[in-house]
Amino acid sequence: MPEDFTLAGKTYRSRLLIGTARYPNMQIMLEAIEASGAEIITVGVRRLNLNDPSGESVIGLIDRTRYTLLPNTAGCFTARDAVLTARLAREALETDLIKLEVIGDERTLFPDVSGLLEAAETLVRDGFTVLPYCNDDPITCKKLEDIGCAAVMPLGAPIGSGMGIRNPYNTRIILDTVGVPVVVDAGVGTASDAAVAMELGCDAVLLNTAVAGARHPVKMAEAMRKAVQAGRLAYEAGRIPKKLYATASTPLEGAVRTGA
């Protein structure tokens, strides 16, 4: 198994984080979470009824003795709304963890960088453990680290697009630039995308739509678990360098020669 993953001072065995939205039903969601092996579960605060006493909400169904709940500010388009949503989550869910999203455009769902930096600074000052969803921009990631964010979560591609890691070169530069964990967030479509992210050296992968929207979500969740493990193992093992020409896998020195 790959080495453990430490985030915000807590150690996890799984390097896969998974969301709770868009599943066909709650039962499939729970089965997919189980199959994924994930220990950190993200929930959108703005789509929850935090006062629902029935236990039928996502919050009521997640076993918080087994899973770390990571509320997010999805759907917030201003720093002010994101900060208010984070404070609501902390009060209702009794956690300082927050996945910070400040969206700049409804069509692409790309982050609003200035709003994100403003909200991150406020929340860090308020004692939150901030995990920001951001562009795959090394400069933005470095600024977020300097503010005091516990990790950076650059997108691999637009949210829900399933396009995979569109700019692995920027991802590698981010990994060289920051010292906090790097979690690829958004754009993963299938298991090979998750493996690529891990082979690059990312610390973890966060995904939702790739599993929830799959034809068989539970099978895809298992595939993602194995892909993240395989990708991390490959990174730890160290791949051979790429070469233009062939290199014989069987050495020719000492080989028995035939012919005249």
C-alpha atoms as one frame of an Amber mdcrd trajectory, in Angstrom:
protein
   0.000   0.000   0.000   1.149   3.592  -0.577   2.354   5.629   2.369  -0.261
   7.432   4.481  -1.535  10.921   3.678  -1.421  13.776   6.197  -3.812  16.697
   5.838  -4.192  19.488   8.385  -2.333  17.489  11.000  -4.434  14.325  10.646
  -3.238  11.154   8.933  -5.393   9.192   6.498  -4.837   5.864   4.751  -6.793
   6.893   1.660  -5.641   9.576  -0.757  -9.066   9.748  -2.382 -11.610  12.343
  -1.250 -15.165  11.935  -2.525 -18.273  14.091  -2.781 -21.930  13.406  -2.001
 -23.821  15.152  -4.819 -25.677  13.905  -7.905 -25.976  10.217  -7.034 -29.100
   8.384  -8.258 -30.139   7.871  -4.628 -28.761   7.912  -1.098 -28.186   4.161
  -0.942 -25.957   4.202  -4.018 -24.105   7.177  -2.559 -23.357   5.253   0.636
 -22.273   2.138  -1.279 -20.026   4.213  -3.539 -18.395   5.947  -0.578 -17.731
   2.546   0.995 -16.280   1.147  -2.246 -14.050   4.200  -2.721 -12.211   3.656
   0.539 -12.307   7.420   1.072 -12.089   8.769   4.605 -12.833  12.430   3.794
 -16.325  13.188   2.483 -17.284  16.562   1.020 -20.761  18.061   1.399 -22.197
  21.225  -0.111 -23.413  23.371   2.769 -25.795  25.393   0.615 -27.768  22.339
  -0.482 -28.201  20.885   3.023 -31.061  21.334   5.423 -28.937  21.545   8.542
 -32.024  21.641  10.751 -33.548  18.430   9.379 -34.130  16.126  12.377 -35.227
  13.126  10.310 -31.737  11.786   9.692 -32.549  11.416   5.989 -30.164  14.176
   4.932 -26.571  13.490   3.883 -25.419  14.685   7.295 -27.674  12.208   9.048
 -26.488   9.296   6.907 -22.734   9.800   7.113 -21.091   7.980  10.027 -18.886
  10.696  11.460 -17.008   8.192  13.611 -15.675   6.667  10.363 -15.462   9.667
   8.058 -14.132  13.198   8.255 -16.776  15.597   7.006 -15.461  18.376   4.765
 -18.134  21.033   4.165 -17.696  23.171   1.065 -18.906  26.572  -0.072 -20.005
  25.423  -3.542 -22.414  27.871  -5.160 -20.854  30.971  -3.593 -19.990  33.742
  -6.062 -18.602  36.333  -3.642 -16.058  36.250  -0.844 -18.730  37.500   1.555
 -21.123  34.629   0.758 -18.315  32.071   1.043 -17.264  33.385   4.459 -20.861
  33.394   5.732 -21.394  29.841   4.445 -18.189  28.640   6.097 -19.218  30.157
   9.419 -22.631  28.502   9.165 -20.953  25.153   8.486 -18.658  25.526  11.485
 -21.552  26.315  13.798 -23.832  23.559  12.497 -21.287  20.780  11.925 -18.758
  21.653  14.628 -15.734  21.567  12.356 -13.099  24.106  11.385 -12.438  22.310
   8.099 -13.739  24.070   5.009 -13.307  23.460   1.329 -13.389  27.016   0.042
 -14.975  27.767  -3.320 -15.589  31.255  -4.712 -16.916  30.863  -8.253 -16.324
  33.571 -10.827 -18.459  32.391 -13.741 -21.660  30.311 -13.923 -20.812  28.692
 -17.255 -17.238  27.525 -16.624 -17.373  27.434 -12.798 -13.801  28.713 -12.752
 -12.711  30.273  -9.443 -12.751  34.011  -8.843  -9.114  34.420  -7.805  -9.398
  37.789  -6.091 -12.519  36.710  -4.198 -10.887  33.409  -3.262  -7.802  35.108
  -1.821  -9.959  37.571   0.110 -12.150  34.831   1.583  -9.172  32.615   2.386
  -7.446  35.392   4.285 -10.577  36.089   6.337 -11.233  32.441   7.150  -7.631
  31.656   8.103  -7.708  34.664  10.411 -10.935  33.266  11.907  -9.238  29.970
  12.736 -10.555  27.821   9.883  -8.528  25.068   8.243  -8.928  26.240   4.659
  -8.675  23.949   1.635  -9.218  26.196  -1.408 -10.436  25.107  -4.849  -8.362
  27.151  -7.274  -7.056  27.436 -10.823  -4.040  25.368 -11.846  -1.918  28.484
 -11.438   1.326  28.225  -9.447   1.215  31.906  -8.447  -2.290  31.650  -6.994
  -1.366  28.430  -5.201   1.693  30.063  -3.656  -0.370  33.045  -2.481  -2.891
  30.705  -0.868  -0.089  28.852   0.904   1.376  32.144   2.135  -2.037  33.163
   3.497  -2.013  30.000   5.607  -4.181  27.506   3.726  -3.613  23.900   4.816
  -3.551  22.624   1.205  -4.253  23.804  -2.320  -6.807  22.163  -4.609  -6.083
  23.114  -8.228  -8.561  21.998 -10.851  -7.519  19.382 -13.384 -10.228  20.601
 -15.773 -13.577  22.400 -15.368 -15.901  20.978 -12.709 -17.881  18.010 -13.989
 -16.226  18.084 -17.420 -14.515  14.692 -17.123 -11.650  15.987 -19.275  -8.882
  14.753 -16.992  -5.636  16.590 -16.246  -5.508  19.167 -19.051  -2.273  20.857
 -17.989   0.068  18.408 -16.259   2.952  20.845 -16.695   1.300  23.476 -14.508
   0.505  20.765 -11.975   4.173  19.812 -11.820   5.187  23.450 -11.354   2.647
  23.786  -8.511   4.170  20.720  -6.861   7.600  22.359  -7.097   6.273  25.708
  -5.821   4.283  24.937  -2.680   5.063  22.940   0.422   1.485  22.146   1.470
  -0.421  19.122   0.103  -1.673  19.428  -3.481  -5.071  17.842  -4.113  -6.375
  17.697  -7.690  -9.982  18.866  -7.523 -12.365  18.772 -10.516 -12.163  17.378
 -14.021 -11.431  13.721 -13.300 -13.537  11.548 -15.605 -12.289   8.022 -15.157
  -9.744   5.942 -13.285  -6.818   6.707 -15.595  -7.235  10.447 -14.915  -6.893
   9.827 -11.180  -3.827   7.655 -11.764  -2.175  10.383 -13.865  -2.718  12.961
 -11.118  -1.082  10.679  -8.577   1.789   9.715 -10.894   2.603  13.424 -11.229
   3.164  13.505  -7.469  -0.098  15.019  -6.244  -0.927  14.155  -2.652  -4.572
  13.251  -3.255  -7.519  13.469  -5.638 -10.952  14.886  -4.869 -13.818  13.896
  -7.158 -17.581  13.577  -7.292 -19.220  13.624 -10.728 -16.932  10.943 -12.181
 -18.391   8.467  -9.704 -21.905   9.816  -9.157 -22.545  10.188 -12.894 -21.034
   6.855 -13.956 -23.255   4.097 -15.343 -22.296   2.005 -12.304 -21.219   4.442
  -9.540 -20.146   1.767  -7.065 -17.902   0.031  -9.612 -16.405   3.378 -10.635
 -15.754   4.236  -6.988 -13.787   1.007  -6.611 -11.906   1.747  -9.832 -10.980
   5.205  -8.518  -9.727   3.736  -5.245  -7.444   1.309  -7.072  -6.292   3.965
  -9.561  -5.269   6.379  -6.803  -3.360   3.603  -5.047  -1.655   2.463  -8.268
  -0.754   6.014  -9.288   0.768   6.785  -5.917   2.733   3.528  -5.883   4.067
   4.319  -9.362   5.129   7.779  -8.185   6.870   6.345  -5.131   8.557   3.675
  -7.266   9.899   6.214  -9.773   9.212   5.774 -13.470  11.943   5.191 -16.032
  12.900   8.231 -18.153  11.271   8.651 -21.548  13.600   8.114 -24.527  13.241
   8.632 -28.237  14.954   5.354 -29.165  14.723   1.802 -27.873  16.815   0.370
 -25.070  17.065  -3.426 -25.019  15.472  -4.917 -21.930  17.730  -7.975 -22.270
  21.446  -7.012 -22.201  23.474  -8.211 -25.179  26.757  -8.498 -23.244  27.651
 -12.145 -22.680  24.972 -13.454 -25.004  25.717 -16.652 -26.938  26.593 -15.760
 -30.514  25.301 -17.873 -33.395  26.391 -18.199 -37.013  29.792 -18.347 -38.688
